[in-house]
Short mmCIF file of C-alpha atoms and ligand atoms in Angstrom, two decimals:
data_model
loop_
_atom_site.label_atom_id
_atom_site.label_comp_id
_atom_site.label_asym_id
_atom_site.label_seq_id
_atom_site.Cartn_x
_atom_site.Cartn_y
_atom_site.Cartn_z
CA MET A 1 -0.10 0.01 0.08
CA ASN A 2 1.14 3.50 -0.88
CA LYS A 3 2.61 5.21 2.12
CA ASP A 4 2.60 8.68 0.82
CA THR A 5 0.69 11.38 2.71
CA ILE A 6 -1.85 12.72 0.30
CA CYS A 7 -3.75 16.01 0.09
CA ALA A 8 -6.65 17.37 -2.12
CA LEU A 9 -9.42 19.83 -2.25
CA ALA A 10 -12.58 17.99 -1.37
CA THR A 11 -15.11 20.76 -2.34
CA PRO A 12 -16.01 22.19 -5.74
CA PRO A 13 -14.37 25.54 -6.56
CA GLY A 14 -16.45 28.73 -6.14
CA GLY A 15 -18.17 28.25 -2.69
CA ALA A 16 -17.79 30.40 0.34
CA LEU A 17 -15.90 27.77 2.15
CA GLY A 18 -13.43 25.07 0.93
CA ILE A 19 -12.20 21.84 2.66
CA ILE A 20 -8.75 20.45 2.13
CA ARG A 21 -8.18 16.81 3.08
CA VAL A 22 -4.86 15.45 4.22
CA SER A 23 -4.22 11.67 4.99
CA GLY A 24 -1.32 9.45 5.71
CA SER A 25 1.23 8.74 8.38
CA LYS A 26 2.99 12.21 8.04
CA THR A 27 -0.26 14.17 8.20
CA PHE A 28 0.26 15.49 11.78
CA PRO A 29 3.74 16.66 11.50
CA ILE A 30 3.15 18.22 8.18
CA VAL A 31 0.00 20.13 9.21
CA SER A 32 1.57 21.24 12.42
CA THR A 33 4.25 23.18 10.48
CA ILE A 34 1.69 25.34 8.74
CA CYS A 35 -0.55 26.21 11.77
CA SER A 36 -0.37 26.46 15.50
CA VAL A 37 -2.25 23.20 16.17
CA CYS A 38 -0.02 20.48 17.54
CA CYS A 39 -1.90 17.58 15.94
CA ASP A 40 0.31 14.86 17.46
CA SER A 41 -0.82 15.78 21.04
CA VAL A 42 -4.53 16.76 20.48
CA THR A 43 -7.38 14.32 21.04
CA GLY A 44 -8.80 12.65 17.81
CA ASN A 45 -12.04 13.89 16.49
CA THR A 46 -11.58 17.48 17.63
CA VAL A 47 -11.79 20.80 15.78
CA HIS A 48 -9.29 23.53 16.36
CA TYR A 49 -9.38 27.27 15.40
CA THR A 50 -6.06 28.34 13.91
CA HIS A 51 -4.28 30.46 11.37
CA ILE A 52 -2.58 28.89 8.36
CA VAL A 53 0.72 30.55 7.74
CA ASP A 54 3.14 30.46 4.83
CA SER A 55 6.95 29.68 5.10
CA ASP A 56 7.60 33.28 5.89
CA GLY A 57 5.13 33.22 8.80
CA GLU A 58 2.64 35.33 6.86
CA PRO A 59 -0.98 34.46 7.65
CA VAL A 60 -2.92 32.90 4.70
CA ASP A 61 -6.31 32.28 6.24
CA GLU A 62 -8.27 31.86 9.40
CA THR A 63 -9.34 28.10 9.49
CA LEU A 64 -10.82 25.31 11.35
CA VAL A 65 -8.74 22.18 11.50
CA SER A 66 -10.42 18.88 12.14
CA VAL A 67 -8.07 16.09 13.57
CA PHE A 68 -8.91 12.44 13.12
CA ARG A 69 -6.54 9.88 14.65
CA ALA A 70 -5.93 6.45 13.00
CA PRO A 71 -7.94 4.24 12.76
CA HIS A 72 -10.86 6.48 13.66
CA SER A 73 -10.88 8.44 10.33
CA TYR A 74 -12.54 8.00 6.86
CA THR A 75 -9.31 6.38 5.46
CA GLY A 76 -8.31 4.59 8.59
CA GLU A 77 -4.99 6.71 8.59
CA ASP A 78 -4.15 9.88 10.58
CA SER A 79 -6.20 12.55 8.79
CA VAL A 80 -6.87 16.20 8.90
CA GLU A 81 -9.57 18.39 7.25
CA ILE A 82 -8.85 22.10 6.90
CA SER A 83 -11.95 24.30 6.53
CA CYS A 84 -10.86 27.55 5.02
CA HIS A 85 -12.39 30.39 2.92
CA GLY A 86 -13.25 29.31 -0.61
CA SER A 87 -10.94 31.73 -2.45
CA SER A 88 -9.04 29.82 -5.21
CA TYR A 89 -5.88 31.83 -4.12
CA ILE A 90 -6.14 30.51 -0.46
CA LEU A 91 -7.02 26.92 -1.50
CA ASN A 92 -4.05 26.77 -3.94
CA LYS A 93 -1.71 28.39 -1.45
CA ILE A 94 -2.54 25.90 1.28
CA LEU A 95 -2.23 22.89 -1.06
CA GLU A 96 1.09 24.33 -2.20
CA LEU A 97 2.31 24.62 1.42
CA LEU A 98 1.24 21.11 2.09
CA VAL A 99 3.09 19.72 -0.94
CA ASN A 100 6.19 21.80 -0.15
CA LYS A 101 6.11 20.20 3.40
CA GLY A 102 5.99 16.59 1.88
CA CYS A 103 2.47 15.83 0.76
CA ARG A 104 1.56 14.47 -2.59
CA MET A 105 -1.58 15.66 -4.52
CA ALA A 106 -4.14 12.76 -4.26
CA ASN A 107 -5.50 10.75 -7.30
CA PRO A 108 -9.20 10.49 -7.98
CA GLY A 109 -10.84 8.38 -5.34
CA GLU A 110 -7.47 7.76 -3.42
CA PHE A 111 -8.99 8.62 0.01
CA THR A 112 -11.74 6.06 -0.57
CA MET A 113 -9.29 3.49 -1.97
CA ARG A 114 -7.25 3.78 1.26
CA ALA A 115 -10.56 3.41 3.24
CA TYR A 116 -11.16 0.12 1.40
CA LEU A 117 -7.48 -1.09 1.69
CA ASN A 118 -7.61 -0.30 5.44
CA GLY A 119 -10.81 -2.33 5.89
CA LYS A 120 -12.98 0.62 6.72
CA MET A 121 -15.50 -0.46 3.99
CA ASP A 122 -15.75 -3.18 1.39
CA LEU A 123 -15.58 -2.58 -2.29
CA SER A 124 -19.29 -2.29 -2.94
CA GLN A 125 -19.54 0.28 -0.05
CA ALA A 126 -16.57 2.24 -1.48
CA GLU A 127 -18.39 2.34 -4.93
CA ALA A 128 -21.50 3.43 -3.14
CA VAL A 129 -19.58 6.64 -1.98
CA ALA A 130 -19.32 7.70 -5.62
CA ASP A 131 -22.96 6.93 -6.29
CA LEU A 132 -23.92 8.89 -3.25
CA ILE A 133 -22.07 11.98 -4.48
CA ALA A 134 -23.60 11.69 -7.88
CA SER A 135 -27.26 11.02 -6.54
CA THR A 136 -29.64 13.70 -7.76
CA ASN A 137 -32.97 12.42 -6.37
CA ARG A 138 -34.60 10.44 -3.55
CA ALA A 139 -34.36 7.14 -5.37
CA THR A 140 -30.71 7.20 -6.35
CA HIS A 141 -29.84 8.64 -2.95
CA HIS A 142 -31.78 5.81 -1.20
CA ILE A 143 -30.15 3.09 -3.23
CA ALA A 144 -26.61 4.51 -2.63
CA MET A 145 -27.29 4.94 1.09
CA SER A 146 -28.47 1.36 1.40
CA GLN A 147 -25.38 0.15 -0.52
CA LEU A 148 -23.08 2.31 1.62
CA ARG A 149 -24.67 0.76 4.77
CA GLY A 150 -23.76 -2.69 3.39
CA GLY A 151 -27.06 -3.75 1.80
CA ILE A 152 -25.35 -5.65 -0.98
CA SER A 153 -22.65 -7.04 1.19
CA THR A 154 -25.12 -8.50 3.67
CA LYS A 155 -27.16 -10.00 0.94
CA LEU A 156 -24.09 -11.59 -0.61
CA SER A 157 -22.60 -12.72 2.69
CA GLN A 158 -25.83 -14.67 3.22
CA LEU A 159 -25.54 -16.33 -0.08
CA ARG A 160 -21.77 -17.06 0.50
CA GLU A 161 -22.56 -18.60 3.86
CA LYS A 162 -24.96 -21.07 2.23
CA LEU A 163 -22.54 -21.87 -0.57
CA LEU A 164 -19.66 -22.43 1.86
CA LYS A 165 -21.76 -24.98 3.69
CA LEU A 166 -22.31 -26.85 0.47
CA ASN A 167 -18.69 -26.55 -0.52
CA THR A 168 -17.38 -27.88 2.80
CA LEU A 169 -19.51 -31.00 2.50
CA LEU A 170 -18.30 -31.65 -1.12
CA GLU A 171 -14.67 -31.17 -0.11
CA LEU A 172 -15.08 -33.52 2.73
CA GLU A 173 -16.33 -36.14 0.22
CA LEU A 174 -13.20 -35.54 -1.88
CA ASP A 175 -10.97 -36.13 1.28
CA PHE A 176 -12.53 -39.54 1.50
CA SER A 177 -12.59 -40.24 -2.21
CA ASP A 178 -11.17 -43.79 -1.67
CA HIS A 179 -14.37 -44.67 0.00
CA GLU A 180 -16.35 -44.63 -3.20
CA ASP A 181 -20.02 -44.54 -2.18
CA LEU A 182 -19.49 -42.12 0.77
CA GLU A 183 -21.68 -39.04 0.29
CA PHE A 184 -21.60 -36.32 2.89
CA ALA A 185 -23.53 -33.82 0.87
CA ASP A 186 -26.98 -35.14 0.49
CA ARG A 187 -27.67 -34.46 -3.36
CA LYS A 188 -31.32 -33.65 -2.87
CA GLU A 189 -30.50 -30.90 -0.33
CA LEU A 190 -27.66 -29.63 -2.47
CA PHE A 191 -30.06 -29.37 -5.42
CA SER A 192 -32.73 -27.40 -3.56
CA LEU A 193 -30.04 -25.18 -2.03
CA ALA A 194 -28.50 -24.48 -5.37
CA GLN A 195 -31.86 -23.66 -6.78
CA THR A 196 -32.57 -21.23 -3.95
CA ILE A 197 -29.17 -19.53 -4.55
CA GLU A 198 -29.86 -19.32 -8.34
CA ALA A 199 -33.19 -17.58 -7.62
CA HIS A 200 -31.48 -15.02 -5.28
CA ILE A 201 -28.71 -14.34 -7.81
CA ASN A 202 -31.34 -14.00 -10.45
CA HIS A 203 -33.50 -11.70 -8.45
CA LEU A 204 -30.37 -9.42 -7.78
CA ALA A 205 -29.29 -9.47 -11.39
CA HIS A 206 -32.89 -8.53 -12.64
CA SER A 207 -32.91 -5.60 -10.24
CA PHE A 208 -30.14 -4.10 -12.43
CA GLU A 209 -32.73 -3.02 -15.07
CA THR A 210 -34.67 -1.12 -12.41
CA GLY A 211 -31.35 0.14 -11.02
CA GLN A 212 -30.25 1.51 -14.46
CA ALA A 213 -33.62 3.13 -15.07
CA LEU A 214 -33.56 4.86 -11.65
CA LYS A 215 -29.98 5.99 -12.19
CA HIS A 216 -30.38 7.42 -15.71
CA GLY A 217 -34.11 8.29 -15.52
CA ILE A 218 -37.09 6.05 -16.33
CA PRO A 219 -37.65 6.47 -20.17
CA VAL A 220 -41.08 7.82 -21.00
CA ALA A 221 -41.92 8.38 -24.75
CA ILE A 222 -44.54 10.99 -25.67
CA VAL A 223 -46.15 9.86 -28.91
CA GLY A 224 -49.17 10.64 -31.08
CA LYS A 225 -50.24 12.36 -34.27
CA THR A 226 -48.83 15.78 -35.22
CA ASN A 227 -50.34 18.76 -33.37
CA VAL A 228 -52.02 16.77 -30.57
CA GLY A 229 -49.91 18.79 -28.03
CA LYS A 230 -46.94 16.56 -27.41
CA SER A 231 -44.36 19.29 -27.22
CA THR A 232 -46.80 21.45 -25.10
CA LEU A 233 -47.16 18.57 -22.61
CA LEU A 234 -43.34 18.15 -22.32
CA ASN A 235 -43.01 21.83 -21.57
CA ALA A 236 -45.83 21.67 -19.10
CA LEU A 237 -44.23 18.72 -17.22
CA LEU A 238 -40.87 20.52 -17.25
CA HIS A 239 -42.26 23.85 -16.40
CA ASP A 240 -40.05 25.19 -19.00
CA ASP A 241 -40.25 26.13 -22.87
CA ARG A 242 -37.93 23.28 -23.82
CA ALA A 243 -39.57 22.14 -27.07
CA ILE A 244 -40.89 24.37 -29.91
CA VAL A 245 -44.75 24.48 -29.93
CA SER A 246 -46.56 25.54 -33.06
CA ASP A 247 -49.79 24.83 -34.89
CA ILE A 248 -47.78 23.91 -37.94
CA HIS A 249 -47.94 20.11 -38.47
CA GLY A 250 -44.53 18.33 -38.29
CA THR A 251 -42.84 21.03 -36.13
CA THR A 252 -41.04 18.48 -33.88
CA ARG A 253 -38.79 16.44 -36.21
CA ASP A 254 -36.14 15.12 -33.93
CA THR A 255 -36.61 13.53 -30.41
CA ILE A 256 -36.10 16.01 -27.54
CA GLU A 257 -35.23 14.59 -24.11
CA ASP A 258 -35.24 16.03 -20.57
CA THR A 259 -35.54 14.77 -17.06
CA ILE A 260 -37.88 15.61 -14.17
CA ASP A 261 -38.27 14.39 -10.72
CA ILE A 262 -41.71 12.98 -9.86
CA HIS A 263 -42.18 11.97 -6.27
CA GLY A 264 -38.45 11.57 -5.78
CA VAL A 265 -37.78 9.42 -8.95
CA MET A 266 -36.20 10.67 -12.03
CA PHE A 267 -38.10 10.22 -15.34
CA ARG A 268 -36.57 10.96 -18.72
CA PHE A 269 -39.24 12.24 -21.11
CA ILE A 270 -38.73 11.91 -24.87
CA ASP A 271 -40.83 14.21 -27.03
CA THR A 272 -41.01 12.71 -30.60
CA ALA A 273 -41.98 13.69 -34.11
CA GLY A 274 -45.76 13.17 -34.74
CA ILE A 275 -46.72 10.03 -36.48
CA ARG A 276 -48.27 10.74 -39.93
CA GLN A 277 -47.78 9.95 -43.61
CA THR A 278 -45.30 12.42 -45.03
CA ASN A 279 -43.01 12.87 -48.06
CA ASP A 280 -40.64 15.13 -46.16
CA LYS A 281 -37.37 13.05 -45.78
CA VAL A 282 -36.33 14.66 -42.51
CA GLU A 283 -39.73 14.19 -41.02
CA GLN A 284 -39.67 10.50 -42.05
CA ILE A 285 -36.39 10.06 -40.26
CA GLY A 286 -37.98 11.72 -37.17
CA ILE A 287 -40.89 9.32 -37.27
CA GLN A 288 -38.45 6.35 -37.41
CA ARG A 289 -36.92 7.77 -34.25
CA THR A 290 -40.28 7.87 -32.69
CA TYR A 291 -40.66 4.05 -33.08
CA GLN A 292 -37.08 3.71 -31.65
CA ALA A 293 -38.10 5.85 -28.66
CA ILE A 294 -41.08 3.67 -28.09
CA GLU A 295 -38.81 0.58 -28.20
CA HIS A 296 -36.54 1.90 -25.47
CA ALA A 297 -39.31 3.44 -23.30
CA ARG A 298 -40.76 1.79 -20.27
CA ILE A 299 -43.73 3.95 -20.35
CA VAL A 300 -45.52 5.40 -23.46
CA LEU A 301 -47.78 8.43 -23.31
CA TRP A 302 -50.06 8.29 -26.26
CA LEU A 303 -51.69 11.59 -27.00
CA PHE A 304 -54.78 12.37 -29.13
CA ASP A 305 -57.04 15.38 -29.40
CA SER A 306 -59.97 13.58 -30.79
CA THR A 307 -61.25 9.95 -30.81
CA PRO A 308 -58.50 7.86 -32.37
CA THR A 309 -59.40 5.67 -35.32
CA THR A 310 -59.42 1.95 -34.87
CA ASN A 311 -56.37 1.75 -37.09
CA GLU A 312 -54.34 4.17 -35.00
CA GLU A 313 -55.38 2.45 -31.85
CA ALA A 314 -54.38 -0.91 -33.18
CA GLU A 315 -51.02 0.42 -34.45
CA ILE A 316 -50.12 2.03 -31.20
CA ILE A 317 -51.12 -0.95 -29.00
CA SER A 318 -49.13 -3.33 -31.19
CA HIS A 319 -45.99 -1.10 -31.01
CA THR A 320 -46.12 -0.67 -27.31
CA GLN A 321 -46.36 -4.31 -26.28
CA GLY A 322 -44.52 -4.91 -23.03
CA ARG A 323 -44.55 -1.28 -22.09
CA SER A 324 -46.94 0.67 -19.91
CA LEU A 325 -49.29 2.58 -22.18
CA ILE A 326 -51.14 5.66 -20.91
CA PRO A 327 -53.75 7.04 -23.32
CA ILE A 328 -54.25 10.78 -22.91
CA LEU A 329 -57.01 12.97 -24.41
CA THR A 330 -55.38 16.50 -24.81
CA LYS A 331 -56.76 19.99 -25.02
CA ALA A 332 -59.50 19.39 -22.54
CA ASP A 333 -59.97 23.17 -22.18
CA LEU A 334 -61.30 23.22 -25.78
CA ARG A 335 -64.11 20.67 -25.32
CA PRO A 336 -65.84 18.73 -22.60
CA ALA A 337 -64.31 15.17 -22.15
CA CYS A 338 -66.16 13.45 -24.99
CA CYS A 339 -63.76 10.82 -26.16
CA LYS A 340 -64.73 7.20 -25.97
CA SER A 341 -62.53 5.22 -23.50
CA ILE A 342 -59.78 3.04 -24.96
CA GLU A 343 -60.64 -0.65 -23.94
CA GLY A 344 -58.36 -2.07 -21.27
CA PHE A 345 -56.72 1.23 -20.38
CA ASP A 346 -57.31 4.08 -18.01
CA MET A 347 -57.53 7.19 -20.13
CA ILE A 348 -56.48 10.58 -18.71
CA SER A 349 -57.95 13.92 -19.89
CA ILE A 350 -55.50 16.82 -19.66
CA SER A 351 -55.01 20.43 -20.83
CA ALA A 352 -51.41 21.30 -20.92
CA LYS A 353 -52.56 24.93 -21.43
CA THR A 354 -54.56 25.27 -18.10
CA GLY A 355 -52.66 22.53 -16.19
CA GLN A 356 -55.82 20.41 -15.74
CA GLY A 357 -55.17 16.73 -15.26
CA ILE A 358 -51.33 17.22 -15.10
CA PRO A 359 -51.07 16.08 -11.34
CA ALA A 360 -53.21 12.98 -12.21
CA LEU A 361 -50.98 12.23 -15.19
CA GLU A 362 -47.82 12.59 -12.94
CA GLN A 363 -49.46 10.20 -10.49
CA ALA A 364 -50.27 7.70 -13.22
CA ILE A 365 -46.65 7.94 -14.60
CA PHE A 366 -45.29 7.18 -11.18
CA ALA A 367 -47.61 4.18 -10.71
CA ALA A 368 -46.78 2.87 -14.14
CA ALA A 369 -43.07 2.95 -13.37
CA ASP A 370 -43.81 0.28 -10.76
CA ILE A 371 -40.83 1.20 -8.55
CA PRO A 372 -40.19 -1.28 -5.77
CA ASN A 373 -40.99 0.23 -2.43
CA LEU A 374 -37.73 2.06 -1.62
CA SER A 375 -38.26 1.88 2.15
CA GLU A 376 -37.99 -1.90 1.98
CA THR A 377 -34.62 -3.31 2.43
CA ASP A 378 -34.69 -4.90 -0.99
CA VAL A 379 -31.23 -4.53 -2.67
CA ILE A 380 -31.16 -2.92 -6.13
CA ILE A 381 -28.06 -3.44 -8.26
CA THR A 382 -26.98 -0.20 -10.16
CA ASN A 383 -23.34 -0.98 -10.85
CA ALA A 384 -22.39 -2.64 -14.20
CA ARG A 385 -19.41 -4.30 -12.46
CA HIS A 386 -21.71 -5.98 -10.00
CA TYR A 387 -24.16 -6.98 -12.67
CA ASP A 388 -21.42 -8.58 -14.76
CA ALA A 389 -20.23 -10.61 -11.77
CA LEU A 390 -23.81 -11.70 -10.95
CA ARG A 391 -24.31 -12.93 -14.44
CA ARG A 392 -21.10 -14.96 -14.35
CA ALA A 393 -22.20 -16.33 -10.92
CA HIS A 394 -25.46 -17.23 -12.42
CA ALA A 395 -23.88 -19.27 -15.22
CA SER A 396 -21.69 -21.12 -12.61
CA ILE A 397 -24.50 -22.03 -10.31
CA ARG A 398 -26.45 -23.14 -13.34
CA ARG A 399 -23.57 -25.54 -14.05
CA VAL A 400 -23.86 -26.95 -10.52
CA ILE A 401 -27.59 -27.35 -10.97
CA ASP A 402 -27.11 -29.07 -14.32
CA GLY A 403 -24.24 -31.17 -12.88
CA LEU A 404 -26.42 -32.43 -10.07
CA GLN A 405 -29.13 -33.49 -12.58
CA VAL A 406 -26.63 -35.60 -14.54
CA GLN A 407 -25.05 -36.92 -11.36
CA LEU A 408 -21.68 -35.18 -11.98
CA SER A 409 -18.91 -36.19 -9.53
CA GLY A 410 -18.27 -34.22 -6.36
CA ASP A 411 -14.90 -32.83 -7.48
CA LEU A 412 -16.45 -31.17 -10.53
CA LEU A 413 -19.33 -29.81 -8.57
CA ALA A 414 -17.00 -28.47 -6.12
CA GLU A 415 -15.03 -26.70 -8.88
CA ASP A 416 -18.14 -24.81 -10.11
CA LEU A 417 -19.17 -23.93 -6.57
CA ARG A 418 -15.69 -22.44 -5.82
CA ASP A 419 -16.22 -20.37 -9.02
CA VAL A 420 -19.53 -19.00 -7.71
CA LEU A 421 -17.83 -18.15 -4.36
CA ALA A 422 -14.90 -16.44 -6.08
CA ILE A 423 -17.13 -14.38 -8.32
CA LEU A 424 -19.46 -13.25 -5.49
CA SER A 425 -16.54 -12.14 -3.47
CA GLU A 426 -15.31 -9.99 -6.41
CA ILE A 427 -18.17 -7.67 -5.73
CA THR A 428 -17.41 -7.00 -2.12
CA GLY A 429 -13.67 -7.24 -2.81
CA THR A 430 -13.25 -9.74 0.08
CA GLN A 431 -10.86 -11.72 -2.04
CA ILE A 432 -7.72 -10.07 -3.19
CA THR A 433 -8.75 -7.55 -5.94
CA PRO A 434 -6.17 -6.88 -8.71
CA GLN A 435 -4.75 -3.38 -8.58
CA GLU A 436 -5.90 -2.84 -12.16
CA THR A 437 -9.52 -3.39 -11.13
CA LEU A 438 -9.11 -1.15 -8.15
CA ASN A 439 -7.59 1.63 -10.30
CA ASN A 440 -10.38 1.34 -12.69
CA ILE A 441 -13.06 1.66 -10.04
CA PHE A 442 -11.48 4.59 -8.17
CA SER A 443 -10.40 6.56 -11.24
CA HIS A 444 -14.13 7.42 -11.65
CA PHE A 445 -14.26 9.17 -8.27
CA CYS A 446 -13.60 12.93 -7.89
CA VAL A 447 -10.35 14.02 -6.46
CA GLY A 448 -10.67 14.65 -2.72
CA LYS A 449 -12.97 11.66 -2.15
N1 GDP B 501 -56.19 25.03 -26.21
C1 GDP B 501 -55.09 24.13 -26.19
N2 GDP B 501 -54.19 24.22 -27.14
C2 GDP B 501 -53.20 23.29 -26.98
C3 GDP B 501 -52.97 22.49 -25.91
N3 GDP B 501 -51.86 21.75 -26.08
C4 GDP B 501 -51.39 22.17 -27.22
N4 GDP B 501 -52.12 23.13 -27.80
C5 GDP B 501 -51.93 23.74 -29.10
O1 GDP B 501 -51.76 22.77 -30.19
C6 GDP B 501 -50.85 23.16 -31.22
C7 GDP B 501 -49.82 22.05 -31.32
O2 GDP B 501 -49.15 21.92 -30.12
P1 GDP B 501 -47.76 21.09 -30.09
O3 GDP B 501 -47.41 20.89 -28.62
O4 GDP B 501 -46.73 21.67 -30.94
O5 GDP B 501 -48.15 19.60 -30.67
P2 GDP B 501 -47.22 18.40 -31.18
O6 GDP B 501 -47.06 18.59 -32.63
O7 GDP B 501 -47.97 17.22 -30.79
O8 GDP B 501 -45.96 18.51 -30.46
C8 GDP B 501 -50.17 24.39 -30.67
O9 GDP B 501 -50.80 25.53 -31.31
C9 GDP B 501 -50.44 24.47 -29.14
O10 GDP B 501 -50.65 25.74 -28.66
C10 GDP B 501 -54.04 22.60 -24.90
O11 GDP B 501 -53.98 21.95 -23.84
N5 GDP B 501 -55.03 23.38 -25.11
MG1 MG B 502 -44.03 18.69 -31.23
#
């Protein structure tokens, strides 16, 4: 492990205050040379008012210095946080002083990497720190917090315990392999346990789709004929003039996307070119993109301003199979709700102009997203690295199950089981993680974290 003492700015530039972090074995002697706090002799977890001074003894800033003594710090090492004024001159000056006294500027994520290497958190928790910093709404915040508190690790360690029990019994058999018919591991029990584990792994892997949707915004396509009010609805939902609205047919030719937060969940709305027969080449491409948007959407808002024809209805319904379809009658301010209902769907009547029906529509969109209850302890996978590991673990446990069905010998079963165990511990990093993987994970962090 790198023994350098590292420093970095932990706050974004431009604020009233800035925080500089220092961590490593030389933290206390180094910081003590630039201020009057004798870090070595003060109690850990204490805050001290002091002036930072430059090498000529000239004051640089009035600051608060927080002292954390190993192992009771974020990184597990001796650490200090200097809160100073946010001037870029002051911040650079203090960093320069620290570097001159023997610190090295930290790499992205290096503080968190040290926290992981010092056993303060496992790998999935360290990754959750980056997600927590990036979270922009209640849902992503909740998932990151749950992962940071060890949600995924707890779930995986439960699975690993079950697997280890199986594996021990199989290994025991191998030790007594000269007694041919000796079976310690009851094959029936093995089979049902392997199936339970497969179901658990499957469940976790499937949550990735929801996790991705929550992280990047649940895709909602707004579709319908030209001039039914699609762009007006997008603007009403966004409370912004994002898309051009006009009574000229075919105004929106490309897809326009933006995100909004509904009840703490991020939705990504895609306004599309209206569907109609046209000879305009650009508009035709736009219409193709409308169909692509429907394909990638989880929810489709189908807008019409008069009773849709049977053909239109059939076409939309066939194109939106497997997605939640919400039929919407627009421009309710122009006429009383007169449209016949669409069989099998709850139709909503709105006026983007007056705002009538918009809250009900937002409610319907939220319900259609079918978000798992975020207050439950259910773990949601959002990380592609975890998803990849789970898929490989699934393939290996599948081999165990298939092997049991064809009465494969204990040694071959044990090999596949060991694979599953190794893959699952990749996620939490409980087995030795190659430096390259660590660098890859932590390089996505911001400097100072
Ligand atoms: N009265 C009324 N007019 C609307 C409403 N929504 C849209 N419009 C009008 O319908 C025309 C087409 O709207 P637009 O949003 O561009 O439709 P798009 O082609 O489906 O995107 C514009 O003149 C809008 O002002 C509404 O709720 N009430
Ligand atoms: Mg439009």
